[in-house]
Amino acid sequence: MKQALPLREIALVALGGALGAVARYALSLVIPASDGIPVATLTANLAGAFLLGLMTFWLGARGTDVGGRRNARLFLGTGVLGGFTTYSLLAVELGEFVLAQNWTLAAIYASTTLVGGALASLLGMIAGDAIGRGQPEAEIGADHA
């Protein structure tokens, strides 16, 4: 038997993704490239990694992925932060550095994004877990559908 598409979940992700993409575009207007380094993309990816780690572990510390927690994860994590961060633009920017034979900048940008993103995510996870464990359940309404 065919299962119906989860339209509510799809809508949460789509709306969140649109908001995240608009936020990333706005960031690119506010933070220009500096000495050829795409600072807005780097900022979006590092901030997004931190926030995704924070949100995931904050919600995870509160309980299972159901109800309000699931909706928050889909809207904020998959949607907003998925739209805000950008692997594809990172890949294009790295390709541009390589085509320009700017190997040093390509290596610095790639390693800063990957290592910095992993560290930012780890810090977010630690913070999210600590915050989530310190809050009473009622404060986040986690199990409301």
PDB file of C-alpha atoms in Angstrom:
ATOM      1  CA  MET A   1       0.000   0.000   0.000  1.00  0.00           C
ATOM      2  CA  LYS A   2       1.312   3.427  -0.968  1.00  0.00           C
ATOM      3  CA  GLN A   3       1.930   5.852   1.871  1.00  0.00           C
ATOM      4  CA  ALA A   4       0.757   9.446   1.421  1.00  0.00           C
ATOM      5  CA  LEU A   5       3.394  12.135   1.098  1.00  0.00           C
ATOM      6  CA  PRO A   6       4.005  13.894   4.416  1.00  0.00           C
ATOM      7  CA  LEU A   7       2.881  17.282   3.077  1.00  0.00           C
ATOM      8  CA  ARG A   8       3.150  19.073   6.415  1.00  0.00           C
ATOM      9  CA  GLU A   9       6.765  17.958   6.824  1.00  0.00           C
ATOM     10  CA  ILE A  10       7.576  18.887   3.237  1.00  0.00           C
ATOM     11  CA  ALA A  11       6.041  22.332   3.807  1.00  0.00           C
ATOM     12  CA  LEU A  12       8.103  22.846   6.986  1.00  0.00           C
ATOM     13  CA  VAL A  13      11.327  22.008   5.137  1.00  0.00           C
ATOM     14  CA  ALA A  14      10.398  24.107   2.078  1.00  0.00           C
ATOM     15  CA  LEU A  15       9.467  27.183   4.098  1.00  0.00           C
ATOM     16  CA  GLY A  16      12.553  26.856   6.282  1.00  0.00           C
ATOM     17  CA  GLY A  17      14.774  26.334   3.236  1.00  0.00           C
ATOM     18  CA  ALA A  18      13.405  29.449   1.556  1.00  0.00           C
ATOM     19  CA  LEU A  19      14.019  31.524   4.687  1.00  0.00           C
ATOM     20  CA  GLY A  20      17.540  30.134   5.079  1.00  0.00           C
ATOM     21  CA  ALA A  21      18.431  30.818   1.446  1.00  0.00           C
ATOM     22  CA  VAL A  22      17.156  34.396   1.714  1.00  0.00           C
ATOM     23  CA  ALA A  23      19.184  34.870   4.909  1.00  0.00           C
ATOM     24  CA  ARG A  24      22.317  33.567   3.162  1.00  0.00           C
ATOM     25  CA  TYR A  25      21.735  35.890   0.197  1.00  0.00           C
ATOM     26  CA  ALA A  26      21.257  38.834   2.575  1.00  0.00           C
ATOM     27  CA  LEU A  27      24.502  37.879   4.313  1.00  0.00           C
ATOM     28  CA  SER A  28      26.304  37.965   0.951  1.00  0.00           C
ATOM     29  CA  LEU A  29      25.041  41.515   0.420  1.00  0.00           C
ATOM     30  CA  VAL A  30      26.230  42.646   3.850  1.00  0.00           C
ATOM     31  CA  ILE A  31      29.596  40.846   3.941  1.00  0.00           C
ATOM     32  CA  PRO A  32      31.600  41.295   0.729  1.00  0.00           C
ATOM     33  CA  ALA A  33      34.555  39.159  -0.280  1.00  0.00           C
ATOM     34  CA  SER A  34      37.807  40.263   1.312  1.00  0.00           C
ATOM     35  CA  ASP A  35      41.061  39.832  -0.615  1.00  0.00           C
ATOM     36  CA  GLY A  36      39.339  37.274  -2.819  1.00  0.00           C
ATOM     37  CA  ILE A  37      38.068  35.239   0.142  1.00  0.00           C
ATOM     38  CA  PRO A  38      34.300  34.636   0.033  1.00  0.00           C
ATOM     39  CA  VAL A  39      33.734  35.657   3.663  1.00  0.00           C
ATOM     40  CA  ALA A  40      29.928  35.441   3.466  1.00  0.00           C
ATOM     41  CA  THR A  41      30.021  31.787   2.383  1.00  0.00           C
ATOM     42  CA  LEU A  42      32.584  30.958   5.053  1.00  0.00           C
ATOM     43  CA  THR A  43      30.510  32.765   7.690  1.00  0.00           C
ATOM     44  CA  ALA A  44      27.290  31.030   6.635  1.00  0.00           C
ATOM     45  CA  ASN A  45      28.891  27.591   6.666  1.00  0.00           C
ATOM     46  CA  LEU A  46      30.663  28.010  10.012  1.00  0.00           C
ATOM     47  CA  ALA A  47      27.666  29.625  11.722  1.00  0.00           C
ATOM     48  CA  GLY A  48      25.344  27.024  10.210  1.00  0.00           C
ATOM     49  CA  ALA A  49      27.547  24.166  11.430  1.00  0.00           C
ATOM     50  CA  PHE A  50      27.547  25.594  14.959  1.00  0.00           C
ATOM     51  CA  LEU A  51      23.793  26.211  14.958  1.00  0.00           C
ATOM     52  CA  LEU A  52      22.979  22.779  13.533  1.00  0.00           C
ATOM     53  CA  GLY A  53      25.106  21.103  16.205  1.00  0.00           C
ATOM     54  CA  LEU A  54      23.493  23.267  18.884  1.00  0.00           C
ATOM     55  CA  MET A  55      19.941  22.625  17.716  1.00  0.00           C
ATOM     56  CA  THR A  56      20.408  18.903  17.130  1.00  0.00           C
ATOM     57  CA  PHE A  57      21.914  18.247  20.544  1.00  0.00           C
ATOM     58  CA  TRP A  58      19.547  20.646  22.320  1.00  0.00           C
ATOM     59  CA  LEU A  59      16.571  18.799  20.882  1.00  0.00           C
ATOM     60  CA  GLY A  60      18.216  15.407  21.390  1.00  0.00           C
ATOM     61  CA  ALA A  61      18.844  16.140  25.067  1.00  0.00           C
ATOM     62  CA  ARG A  62      15.125  16.781  25.459  1.00  0.00           C
ATOM     63  CA  GLY A  63      13.967  13.404  24.134  1.00  0.00           C
ATOM     64  CA  THR A  64      13.013  11.505  21.015  1.00  0.00           C
ATOM     65  CA  ASP A  65      12.473  13.012  17.574  1.00  0.00           C
ATOM     66  CA  VAL A  66       8.678  13.349  17.736  1.00  0.00           C
ATOM     67  CA  GLY A  67       6.062  16.085  17.816  1.00  0.00           C
ATOM     68  CA  GLY A  68       7.394  19.586  18.306  1.00  0.00           C
ATOM     69  CA  ARG A  69      11.005  18.412  18.364  1.00  0.00           C
ATOM     70  CA  ARG A  70      10.609  16.739  14.968  1.00  0.00           C
ATOM     71  CA  ASN A  71       8.868  19.795  13.520  1.00  0.00           C
ATOM     72  CA  ALA A  72      11.607  22.074  14.894  1.00  0.00           C
ATOM     73  CA  ARG A  73      14.327  19.826  13.464  1.00  0.00           C
ATOM     74  CA  LEU A  74      12.682  19.729  10.046  1.00  0.00           C
ATOM     75  CA  PHE A  75      11.954  23.464   9.881  1.00  0.00           C
ATOM     76  CA  LEU A  76      15.117  24.817  11.518  1.00  0.00           C
ATOM     77  CA  GLY A  77      17.673  22.091  10.774  1.00  0.00           C
ATOM     78  CA  THR A  78      16.808  20.619   7.401  1.00  0.00           C
ATOM     79  CA  GLY A  79      15.034  23.777   6.232  1.00  0.00           C
ATOM     80  CA  VAL A  80      16.506  27.025   7.555  1.00  0.00           C
ATOM     81  CA  LEU A  81      20.054  25.829   8.213  1.00  0.00           C
ATOM     82  CA  GLY A  82      20.051  23.614   5.121  1.00  0.00           C
ATOM     83  CA  GLY A  83      19.133  26.660   3.034  1.00  0.00           C
ATOM     84  CA  PHE A  84      21.523  28.943   4.898  1.00  0.00           C
ATOM     85  CA  THR A  85      24.621  26.776   4.516  1.00  0.00           C
ATOM     86  CA  THR A  86      25.947  26.017   1.068  1.00  0.00           C
ATOM     87  CA  TYR A  87      28.206  23.187   0.027  1.00  0.00           C
ATOM     88  CA  SER A  88      27.567  23.834  -3.664  1.00  0.00           C
ATOM     89  CA  LEU A  89      28.733  27.458  -3.536  1.00  0.00           C
ATOM     90  CA  LEU A  90      31.788  26.352  -1.546  1.00  0.00           C
ATOM     91  CA  ALA A  91      32.579  23.843  -4.311  1.00  0.00           C
ATOM     92  CA  VAL A  92      32.169  26.481  -7.042  1.00  0.00           C
ATOM     93  CA  GLU A  93      34.348  28.968  -5.167  1.00  0.00           C
ATOM     94  CA  LEU A  94      37.050  26.331  -4.684  1.00  0.00           C
ATOM     95  CA  GLY A  95      36.802  25.514  -8.394  1.00  0.00           C
ATOM     96  CA  GLU A  96      37.325  29.186  -9.213  1.00  0.00           C
ATOM     97  CA  PHE A  97      40.460  29.286  -7.047  1.00  0.00           C
ATOM     98  CA  VAL A  98      41.796  26.174  -8.785  1.00  0.00           C
ATOM     99  CA  LEU A  99      41.049  27.544 -12.272  1.00  0.00           C
ATOM    100  CA  ALA A 100      42.903  30.727 -11.294  1.00  0.00           C
ATOM    101  CA  GLN A 101      45.743  28.484 -10.048  1.00  0.00           C
ATOM    102  CA  ASN A 102      45.457  30.058  -6.627  1.00  0.00           C
ATOM    103  CA  TRP A 103      46.389  26.827  -4.860  1.00  0.00           C
ATOM    104  CA  THR A 104      47.274  28.430  -1.542  1.00  0.00           C
ATOM    105  CA  LEU A 105      43.960  30.235  -1.192  1.00  0.00           C
ATOM    106  CA  ALA A 106      42.082  27.106  -2.293  1.00  0.00           C
ATOM    107  CA  ALA A 107      43.848  25.019   0.354  1.00  0.00           C
ATOM    108  CA  ILE A 108      43.358  27.601   3.102  1.00  0.00           C
ATOM    109  CA  TYR A 109      39.689  28.138   2.239  1.00  0.00           C
ATOM    110  CA  ALA A 110      38.921  24.413   2.001  1.00  0.00           C
ATOM    111  CA  SER A 111      40.725  23.503   5.212  1.00  0.00           C
ATOM    112  CA  THR A 112      39.303  26.463   7.132  1.00  0.00           C
ATOM    113  CA  THR A 113      35.790  25.556   6.058  1.00  0.00           C
ATOM    114  CA  LEU A 114      36.119  21.826   6.783  1.00  0.00           C
ATOM    115  CA  VAL A 115      38.126  21.939  10.006  1.00  0.00           C
ATOM    116  CA  GLY A 116      36.407  25.101  11.221  1.00  0.00           C
ATOM    117  CA  GLY A 117      33.006  23.616  10.426  1.00  0.00           C
ATOM    118  CA  ALA A 118      33.788  20.434  12.334  1.00  0.00           C
ATOM    119  CA  LEU A 119      34.989  22.426  15.348  1.00  0.00           C
ATOM    120  CA  ALA A 120      32.011  24.797  15.183  1.00  0.00           C
ATOM    121  CA  SER A 121      29.649  21.845  15.012  1.00  0.00           C
ATOM    122  CA  LEU A 122      31.364  20.181  17.970  1.00  0.00           C
ATOM    123  CA  LEU A 123      31.103  23.363  20.043  1.00  0.00           C
ATOM    124  CA  GLY A 124      27.437  23.642  19.082  1.00  0.00           C
ATOM    125  CA  MET A 125      26.838  20.031  20.118  1.00  0.00           C
ATOM    126  CA  ILE A 126      28.452  20.593  23.505  1.00  0.00           C
ATOM    127  CA  ALA A 127      26.493  23.807  24.080  1.00  0.00           C
ATOM    128  CA  GLY A 128      23.216  22.313  22.847  1.00  0.00           C
ATOM    129  CA  ASP A 129      23.539  19.288  25.085  1.00  0.00           C
ATOM    130  CA  ALA A 130      24.304  21.446  28.130  1.00  0.00           C
ATOM    131  CA  ILE A 131      21.430  23.837  27.427  1.00  0.00           C
ATOM    132  CA  GLY A 132      18.980  21.031  26.634  1.00  0.00           C
ATOM    133  CA  ARG A 133      19.740  19.100  29.801  1.00  0.00           C
ATOM    134  CA  GLY A 134      19.360  22.224  31.905  1.00  0.00           C
ATOM    135  CA  GLN A 135      15.835  23.109  30.759  1.00  0.00           C
ATOM    136  CA  PRO A 136      12.588  21.741  32.104  1.00  0.00           C
ATOM    137  CA  GLU A 137      10.557  19.856  29.476  1.00  0.00           C
ATOM    138  CA  ALA A 138       7.679  22.360  29.579  1.00  0.00           C
ATOM    139  CA  GLU A 139       9.896  25.202  28.362  1.00  0.00           C
ATOM    140  CA  ILE A 140      10.170  23.851  24.839  1.00  0.00           C
ATOM    141  CA  GLY A 141       6.838  22.038  24.453  1.00  0.00           C
ATOM    142  CA  ALA A 142       8.683  19.185  22.804  1.00  0.00           C
ATOM    143  CA  ASP A 143       5.938  16.638  22.394  1.00  0.00           C
ATOM    144  CA  HIS A 144       3.200  18.841  20.956  1.00  0.00           C
ATOM    145  CA  ALA A 145       2.360  17.931  17.380  1.00  0.00           C
TER     146      ALA A 145
END
